[in-house]
mmCIF file of C-alpha atoms in Angstrom:
data_model
loop_
_atom_site.group_PDB
_atom_site.id
_atom_site.type_symbol
_atom_site.label_atom_id
_atom_site.label_comp_id
_atom_site.label_asym_id
_atom_site.label_seq_id
_atom_site.Cartn_x
_atom_site.Cartn_y
_atom_site.Cartn_z
ATOM 1 C CA MET A 20 -53.382 29.201 57.888
ATOM 2 C CA LYS A 21 -54.923 26.420 55.801
ATOM 3 C CA LYS A 22 -52.964 27.652 52.773
ATOM 4 C CA GLN A 23 -49.681 27.369 54.707
ATOM 5 C CA LEU A 24 -50.582 23.805 55.810
ATOM 6 C CA ILE A 25 -51.076 22.805 52.177
ATOM 7 C CA THR A 26 -47.836 24.473 51.030
ATOM 8 C CA VAL A 27 -45.590 22.609 53.514
ATOM 9 C CA PRO A 28 -46.570 19.043 52.421
ATOM 10 C CA LEU A 29 -46.368 20.123 48.794
ATOM 11 C CA ALA A 30 -42.819 21.366 49.301
ATOM 12 C CA ILE A 31 -41.928 18.106 51.036
ATOM 13 C CA LEU A 32 -43.374 16.114 48.117
ATOM 14 C CA ILE A 33 -41.373 18.158 45.625
ATOM 15 C CA LEU A 34 -38.214 17.610 47.675
ATOM 16 C CA LEU A 35 -38.856 13.876 47.897
ATOM 17 C CA GLN A 36 -39.471 13.736 44.147
ATOM 18 C CA ALA A 37 -36.203 15.552 43.473
ATOM 19 C CA ILE A 38 -34.346 13.136 45.773
ATOM 20 C CA SER A 39 -35.981 10.193 44.004
ATOM 21 C CA LEU A 40 -35.010 11.523 40.575
ATOM 22 C CA PHE A 41 -31.434 12.050 41.772
ATOM 23 C CA ARG A 42 -31.294 8.473 43.117
ATOM 24 C CA ILE A 43 -32.737 7.115 39.865
ATOM 25 C CA GLY A 44 -30.126 9.031 37.890
ATOM 26 C CA SER A 45 -27.410 7.755 40.219
ATOM 27 C CA LEU A 46 -28.658 4.169 39.806
ATOM 28 C CA GLN A 47 -28.737 4.556 36.014
ATOM 29 C CA SER A 48 -25.175 5.817 36.113
ATOM 30 C CA GLU A 49 -24.110 2.852 38.262
ATOM 31 C CA ILE A 50 -25.858 0.438 35.876
ATOM 32 C CA THR A 51 -24.078 2.061 32.909
ATOM 33 C CA ASN A 52 -20.726 1.761 34.684
ATOM 34 C CA LEU A 53 -21.418 -1.903 35.511
ATOM 35 C CA ASN A 54 -22.341 -2.587 31.887
ATOM 36 C CA ASN A 55 -19.101 -0.909 30.753
ATOM 37 C CA GLN A 56 -17.117 -3.001 33.245
ATOM 38 C CA ILE A 57 -18.812 -6.189 32.029
ATOM 39 C CA SER A 58 -18.117 -5.216 28.402
ATOM 40 C CA GLY A 59 -14.485 -4.498 29.304
ATOM 41 C CA LEU A 60 -14.146 -7.868 31.031
ATOM 42 C CA GLN A 61 -15.672 -9.615 28.009
ATOM 43 C CA THR A 62 -13.174 -7.852 25.734
ATOM 44 C CA ILE A 63 -10.282 -8.870 27.987
ATOM 45 C CA GLN A 64 -11.538 -12.467 28.084
ATOM 46 C CA SER A 65 -11.903 -12.531 24.300
ATOM 47 C CA SER A 66 -8.416 -11.084 23.827
ATOM 48 C CA LEU A 67 -6.963 -13.559 26.325
ATOM 49 C CA ALA A 68 -8.715 -16.469 24.591
ATOM 50 C CA ASN A 69 -7.369 -15.350 21.191
ATOM 51 C CA SER A 70 -3.885 -14.985 22.649
ATOM 52 C CA ILE A 71 -4.017 -18.492 24.153
ATOM 53 C CA TYR A 72 -5.317 -19.898 20.861
ATOM 54 C CA ASN A 73 -2.574 -18.192 18.867
ATOM 55 C CA ASN A 74 0.114 -19.335 21.296
ATOM 56 C CA VAL A 75 -1.143 -22.922 21.156
ATOM 57 C CA GLU A 76 -1.367 -22.781 17.345
ATOM 58 C CA ASN A 77 2.182 -21.408 17.073
ATOM 59 C CA LEU A 78 3.430 -24.052 19.504
ATOM 60 C CA LEU A 79 1.810 -26.846 17.495
ATOM 61 C CA LYS A 80 3.281 -25.457 14.280
ATOM 62 C CA LYS A 81 6.724 -25.300 15.862
ATOM 63 C CA GLN A 82 6.415 -28.849 17.176
ATOM 64 C CA GLY A 83 5.480 -30.076 13.688
ATOM 65 C CA SER A 84 8.202 -28.038 11.983
ATOM 66 C CA ILE A 85 11.435 -29.523 10.681
ATOM 67 C CA ILE A 86 13.128 -26.160 11.301
ATOM 68 C CA ASP A 87 14.569 -25.066 14.637
ATOM 69 C CA SER A 88 15.214 -21.467 13.510
ATOM 70 C CA TYR A 89 15.913 -19.297 10.501
ATOM 71 C CA ASP A 90 16.613 -15.699 9.558
ATOM 72 C CA PHE A 91 17.319 -13.725 6.406
ATOM 73 C CA SER A 92 18.870 -10.458 5.330
ATOM 74 C CA VAL A 93 18.488 -8.272 2.240
ATOM 75 C CA GLY A 94 21.394 -6.368 0.676
ATOM 76 C CA ASP A 95 21.587 -3.241 -1.468
ATOM 77 C CA VAL A 96 19.953 -2.720 -4.865
ATOM 78 C CA ASP A 97 22.010 -3.331 -7.979
ATOM 79 C CA LYS A 98 21.044 -0.289 -10.077
ATOM 80 C CA ASP A 99 21.960 -2.065 -13.319
ATOM 81 C CA GLY A 100 19.701 -5.101 -12.952
ATOM 82 C CA TYR A 101 17.419 -3.844 -10.176
ATOM 83 C CA LYS A 102 18.054 -6.920 -8.065
ATOM 84 C CA VAL A 103 18.967 -7.385 -4.406
ATOM 85 C CA PRO A 104 20.920 -10.207 -2.729
ATOM 86 C CA VAL A 105 18.813 -12.119 -0.207
ATOM 87 C CA THR A 106 20.604 -14.448 2.233
ATOM 88 C CA PHE A 107 18.818 -17.132 4.266
ATOM 89 C CA SER A 108 20.328 -19.021 7.209
ATOM 90 C CA VAL A 109 18.362 -22.097 8.307
ATOM 91 C CA THR A 110 19.011 -24.449 11.221
ATOM 92 C CA PRO A 111 17.045 -27.743 11.045
ATOM 93 C CA LYS A 112 15.926 -29.560 14.170
ATOM 94 C CA GLU A 113 17.666 -32.689 12.934
ATOM 95 C CA SER A 114 20.424 -33.139 10.364
ATOM 96 C CA SER A 115 23.619 -35.081 9.739
ATOM 97 C CA THR A 116 26.702 -34.688 7.606
ATOM 98 C CA ASP A 117 24.790 -36.529 4.859
ATOM 99 C CA THR A 118 21.908 -34.014 4.898
ATOM 100 C CA THR A 119 21.775 -31.629 1.954
ATOM 101 C CA ALA A 120 19.541 -28.612 1.631
ATOM 102 C CA VAL A 121 18.043 -26.657 -1.248
ATOM 103 C CA LEU A 122 16.501 -23.208 -0.851
ATOM 104 C CA ILE A 123 13.667 -22.304 -3.209
ATOM 105 C CA LEU A 124 13.850 -18.526 -3.280
ATOM 106 C CA SER A 125 11.013 -16.878 -5.221
ATOM 107 C CA GLY A 126 10.869 -19.875 -7.559
ATOM 108 C CA GLU A 127 14.642 -20.344 -7.978
ATOM 109 C CA ASP A 128 16.405 -23.452 -6.612
ATOM 110 C CA ILE A 129 19.662 -22.659 -4.782
ATOM 111 C CA ALA A 130 21.948 -25.240 -3.187
ATOM 112 C CA MET A 131 22.700 -24.345 0.434
ATOM 113 C CA GLU A 132 26.099 -24.485 2.105
ATOM 114 C CA ARG A 133 26.387 -26.342 5.428
ATOM 115 C CA ILE A 134 28.176 -24.414 8.186
ATOM 116 C CA GLY A 135 28.112 -26.451 11.385
ATOM 117 C CA THR A 136 24.448 -27.315 11.890
ATOM 118 C CA THR A 137 23.217 -24.339 9.836
ATOM 119 C CA TYR A 138 22.577 -24.123 6.104
ATOM 120 C CA LYS A 139 23.116 -20.871 4.233
ATOM 121 C CA ALA A 140 22.386 -19.621 0.706
ATOM 122 C CA THR A 141 22.152 -16.333 -1.181
ATOM 123 C CA GLY A 142 20.074 -15.510 -4.243
ATOM 124 C CA ASN A 143 19.514 -12.362 -6.294
ATOM 125 C CA ILE A 144 15.858 -11.338 -6.486
ATOM 126 C CA SER A 145 14.246 -8.636 -8.621
ATOM 127 C CA ILE A 146 12.892 -5.757 -6.542
ATOM 128 C CA PHE A 147 9.684 -6.079 -8.576
ATOM 129 C CA ASP A 148 9.062 -9.634 -7.293
ATOM 130 C CA GLY A 149 7.519 -10.913 -4.106
ATOM 131 C CA LEU A 150 9.874 -12.637 -1.660
ATOM 132 C CA SER A 151 9.009 -16.223 -0.695
ATOM 133 C CA ALA A 152 11.201 -19.053 0.598
ATOM 134 C CA THR A 153 10.940 -22.833 0.960
ATOM 135 C CA ILE A 154 13.598 -25.318 2.121
ATOM 136 C CA ILE A 155 14.043 -28.944 1.076
ATOM 137 C CA LEU A 156 16.157 -31.188 3.325
ATOM 138 C CA SER A 157 17.349 -34.413 1.679
ATOM 139 C CA GLU A 158 18.992 -37.461 3.217
ATOM 140 C CA ASN A 159 19.254 -41.054 1.954
ATOM 141 C CA GLY A 160 16.728 -40.421 -0.810
ATOM 142 C CA THR A 161 14.129 -38.884 1.514
ATOM 143 C CA ASP A 162 13.028 -35.277 1.121
ATOM 144 C CA ARG A 163 11.501 -33.111 3.827
ATOM 145 C CA THR A 164 9.994 -29.809 2.695
ATOM 146 C CA GLU A 165 8.846 -26.767 4.636
ATOM 147 C CA LYS A 166 7.748 -23.326 3.512
ATOM 148 C CA LEU A 167 9.517 -20.614 5.474
ATOM 149 C CA GLY A 168 7.036 -17.945 4.442
ATOM 150 C CA ASP A 169 5.855 -15.221 2.085
ATOM 151 C CA PHE A 170 7.511 -11.926 2.957
ATOM 152 C CA GLY A 171 5.734 -9.422 0.718
ATOM 153 C CA MET A 172 6.788 -7.293 -2.229
ATOM 154 C CA LEU A 173 10.390 -6.082 -2.250
ATOM 155 C CA MET A 174 9.467 -2.891 -4.087
ATOM 156 C CA GLU A 175 7.696 -1.639 -0.962
ATOM 157 C CA LYS A 176 11.094 -1.653 0.737
ATOM 158 C CA PHE A 177 13.240 -0.272 -2.079
ATOM 159 C CA ILE A 178 11.146 1.812 -4.488
ATOM 160 C CA PRO A 179 9.725 5.226 -3.495
ATOM 161 C CA SER A 180 6.100 6.069 -4.234
ATOM 162 C CA TYR A 181 4.052 9.209 -4.698
ATOM 163 C CA PHE A 182 0.448 10.373 -4.485
ATOM 164 C CA VAL A 183 -1.219 12.910 -6.789
ATOM 165 C CA THR A 184 -4.259 15.089 -6.094
ATOM 166 C CA PHE A 185 -6.022 17.462 -8.497
ATOM 167 C CA ASP A 186 -8.595 20.120 -7.697
ATOM 168 C CA GLY A 187 -10.050 21.610 -10.867
ATOM 169 C CA GLN A 188 -11.978 21.003 -14.079
ATOM 170 C CA SER A 189 -11.617 20.514 -17.809
ATOM 171 C CA SER A 190 -13.600 21.457 -20.903
ATOM 172 C CA TYR A 191 -13.666 20.935 -24.663
ATOM 173 C CA ILE A 192 -15.051 23.378 -27.236
ATOM 174 C CA LYS A 193 -15.460 22.153 -30.793
ATOM 175 C CA LYS A 194 -14.761 24.624 -33.609
ATOM 176 C CA ASN A 195 -17.693 25.425 -35.872
ATOM 177 C CA GLY A 196 -17.592 23.493 -39.099
ATOM 178 C CA GLU A 197 -14.302 21.764 -38.260
ATOM 179 C CA ALA A 198 -13.362 18.303 -37.001
ATOM 180 C CA ALA A 199 -11.234 19.912 -34.310
ATOM 181 C CA GLY A 200 -11.485 21.873 -31.087
ATOM 182 C CA THR A 201 -9.801 23.244 -27.958
ATOM 183 C CA TYR A 202 -9.239 21.173 -24.831
ATOM 184 C CA GLU A 203 -8.674 23.131 -21.607
ATOM 185 C CA ARG A 204 -7.506 21.989 -18.187
ATOM 186 C CA ARG A 205 -7.653 24.284 -15.138
ATOM 187 C CA GLY A 206 -7.010 23.778 -11.432
ATOM 188 C CA ASN A 207 -4.351 22.917 -8.855
ATOM 189 C CA ILE A 208 -2.274 19.765 -8.727
ATOM 190 C CA THR A 209 -0.317 18.558 -5.681
ATOM 191 C CA LEU A 210 2.337 15.871 -5.440
ATOM 192 C CA GLU A 211 3.300 14.002 -2.265
ATOM 193 C CA PHE A 212 6.495 11.917 -2.196
ATOM 194 C CA HIS A 213 7.126 8.885 0.016
ATOM 195 C CA ASN A 214 10.721 7.658 0.242
ATOM 196 C CA ALA A 215 11.644 3.981 0.610
ATOM 197 C CA GLY A 216 14.825 3.323 2.580
ATOM 198 C CA ASN A 217 17.594 5.292 0.892
ATOM 199 C CA ALA A 218 15.646 5.706 -2.352
ATOM 200 C CA TYR A 219 14.007 9.049 -3.082
ATOM 201 C CA PHE A 220 12.631 11.106 -5.965
ATOM 202 C CA LYS A 221 15.030 13.489 -7.689
ATOM 203 C CA GLU A 222 12.602 15.334 -9.946
ATOM 204 C CA ALA A 223 9.030 15.337 -11.189
ATOM 205 C CA ALA A 224 6.894 17.029 -13.836
ATOM 206 C CA LEU A 225 3.349 17.220 -15.133
ATOM 207 C CA VAL A 226 3.602 16.102 -18.761
ATOM 208 C CA THR A 227 1.051 16.379 -21.582
ATOM 209 C CA GLU A 228 1.425 14.255 -24.717
ATOM 210 C CA ILE A 229 -0.572 14.459 -27.929
ATOM 211 C CA ASP A 230 -0.336 11.265 -29.964
ATOM 212 C CA GLY A 231 2.741 10.244 -27.992
ATOM 213 C CA ILE A 232 4.626 13.525 -28.543
ATOM 214 C CA ILE A 233 5.269 15.815 -25.577
ATOM 215 C CA ALA A 234 3.288 19.037 -26.014
ATOM 216 C CA ASP A 235 3.837 20.556 -22.573
ATOM 217 C CA GLU A 236 5.909 19.903 -19.445
ATOM 218 C CA SER A 237 5.852 21.709 -16.070
ATOM 219 C CA ALA A 238 8.198 20.862 -13.203
ATOM 220 C CA ILE A 239 6.576 20.154 -9.847
ATOM 221 C CA ALA A 240 8.150 19.617 -6.417
ATOM 222 C CA ASP A 241 7.130 17.592 -3.364
ATOM 223 C CA ARG A 242 4.035 19.068 -1.652
ATOM 224 C CA GLN A 243 4.070 22.030 -4.039
ATOM 225 C CA VAL A 244 0.738 23.302 -5.385
ATOM 226 C CA LEU A 245 1.092 23.688 -9.143
ATOM 227 C CA GLN A 246 -1.489 25.915 -10.819
ATOM 228 C CA VAL A 247 -2.609 24.380 -14.096
ATOM 229 C CA ASN A 248 -4.199 26.485 -16.831
ATOM 230 C CA LYS A 249 -3.502 24.758 -20.142
ATOM 231 C CA LYS A 250 -5.151 24.868 -23.567
ATOM 232 C CA PHE A 251 -4.434 22.406 -26.379
ATOM 233 C CA GLU A 252 -5.651 22.402 -29.961
ATOM 234 C CA LEU A 253 -6.765 18.929 -31.056
ATOM 235 C CA SER A 254 -7.769 17.537 -34.437
ATOM 236 C CA ALA A 255 -9.905 14.536 -35.383
ATOM 237 C CA GLY A 256 -8.486 11.235 -34.148
ATOM 238 C CA GLN A 257 -5.909 12.754 -31.818
ATOM 239 C CA THR A 258 -5.409 11.597 -28.214
ATOM 240 C CA LEU A 259 -4.226 13.767 -25.343
ATOM 241 C CA VAL A 260 -2.729 12.154 -22.249
ATOM 242 C CA MET A 261 -1.660 13.927 -19.053
ATOM 243 C CA TYR A 262 0.552 12.173 -16.532
ATOM 244 C CA VAL A 263 2.941 12.859 -13.699
ATOM 245 C CA ARG A 264 6.481 11.679 -14.437
ATOM 246 C CA ALA A 265 8.902 11.264 -11.536
ATOM 247 C CA VAL A 266 12.519 10.044 -11.632
ATOM 248 C CA ASP A 267 13.923 8.375 -8.511
ATOM 249 C CA SER A 268 17.462 7.950 -7.209
ATOM 250 C CA LEU A 269 17.639 4.413 -8.663
ATOM 251 C CA GLY A 270 17.171 5.847 -12.146
ATOM 252 C CA LEU A 271 13.629 4.483 -12.440
ATOM 253 C CA VAL A 272 11.002 6.560 -14.242
ATOM 254 C CA HIS A 273 7.506 6.520 -12.710
ATOM 255 C CA LYS A 274 4.447 7.534 -14.748
ATOM 256 C CA LYS A 275 0.968 8.018 -13.310
ATOM 257 C CA VAL A 276 -1.724 8.819 -15.851
ATOM 258 C CA THR A 277 -4.180 11.480 -14.697
ATOM 259 C CA THR A 278 -6.233 12.178 -17.805
ATOM 260 C CA GLY A 279 -6.880 10.760 -21.261
ATOM 261 C CA PHE A 280 -8.966 12.514 -23.939
ATOM 262 C CA THR A 281 -9.589 11.373 -27.523
ATOM 263 C CA LEU A 282 -11.408 12.909 -30.492
ATOM 264 C CA ASP A 283 -13.284 10.758 -32.993
ATOM 265 C CA ALA A 284 -13.194 11.210 -36.778
ATOM 266 C CA GLU A 285 -15.675 14.107 -36.576
ATOM 267 C CA GLY A 286 -13.819 15.997 -33.874
ATOM 268 C CA ASN A 287 -16.164 14.998 -31.059
ATOM 269 C CA PRO A 288 -14.999 13.445 -27.762
ATOM 270 C CA ASP A 289 -14.671 9.715 -28.399
ATOM 271 C CA ASP A 290 -15.114 8.807 -24.734
ATOM 272 C CA ASP A 291 -15.564 10.677 -21.503
ATOM 273 C CA GLU A 292 -12.386 11.664 -19.722
ATOM 274 C CA TYR A 293 -11.063 8.899 -17.546
ATOM 275 C CA TRP A 294 -9.465 9.448 -14.195
ATOM 276 C CA LEU A 295 -6.870 7.102 -12.767
ATOM 277 C CA TRP A 296 -5.661 9.042 -9.760
ATOM 278 C CA ASP A 297 -3.258 6.953 -7.696
ATOM 279 C CA ASN A 298 -4.480 3.901 -9.566
ATOM 280 C CA LYS A 299 -2.387 3.086 -12.622
ATOM 281 C CA GLU A 300 1.370 3.462 -12.461
ATOM 282 C CA THR A 301 4.006 2.387 -14.946
ATOM 283 C CA ILE A 302 7.664 2.103 -13.939
ATOM 284 C CA LEU A 303 10.317 2.162 -16.662
ATOM 285 C CA ASP A 304 14.091 2.005 -16.779
ATOM 286 C CA GLY A 305 16.210 4.827 -18.185
ATOM 287 C CA ASP A 306 15.878 3.374 -21.717
ATOM 288 C CA GLY A 307 12.088 3.388 -21.621
ATOM 289 C CA ASN A 308 11.616 -0.355 -21.054
ATOM 290 C CA ILE A 309 8.544 -1.128 -18.949
ATOM 291 C CA LEU A 310 9.548 -2.971 -15.768
ATOM 292 C CA HIS A 311 6.311 -2.891 -13.805
ATOM 293 C CA THR A 312 2.682 -1.817 -14.198
ATOM 294 C CA SER A 313 0.252 -1.530 -11.323
ATOM 295 C CA TYR A 314 -3.448 -0.686 -11.294
ATOM 296 C CA ASP A 315 -3.996 -0.672 -7.530
ATOM 297 C CA GLY A 316 -0.709 0.137 -5.826
ATOM 298 C CA TYR A 317 2.008 -2.487 -5.381
#
């Protein structure tokens, strides 16, 4: 009987403890939810404050601007000179029939034509240049200048790009008693094209040159895995360069160097191989003239 009397209170205590633990867990969950709600409200307040600040800043800029509105358009690429026509239309807040306007388009001064209360001008800009525009309004010997903006690199809009990946290894074995050896490259190479507007890549190849002379060339297509297993005999002082060459629909030739390897006068590697994956790109015209070189994208 005494044992039963002890068991009943013990069971009650265990039940009460379980209820207490459940309530504590419930309270912790409620506290976590409240903290999340507070954090969410703080984020909303911060976002709202930034929005108000930006709106006020834009309003102040507009109030201090001499321009009521402007817009611009970009035409098609001239495949001979690799330029595009860029047309700006600008409406000042105040002007008269005596007001003249000059558009500075990527460093070139262009007189603007007045049409009603709007001034308009067109200039031809290289697709390898950045697009920037400034307007100068002149009247009775007084000039008012305002920068319309920097609008980025035109080549991002008109010139396709590609990305190269390589999974593999290389080796060099020097010949006994000779200032020469065998360079070997093995692995898989993949090419990924990215079109730009109407421009696209027509063809591509993995090219190997030795002292500037093509020693090997293998065609490669978009997203194709090309198996590479090449051996090249090199002599003292020679340099081997591997690169991906791609020709786009504008007639531009893109070269991305993947590997360079040079032997010294004794037939030993002059320097370690260097890797420039998606880093250095040279763009040439159909005659081999270098038009643009980039070491970190556009």
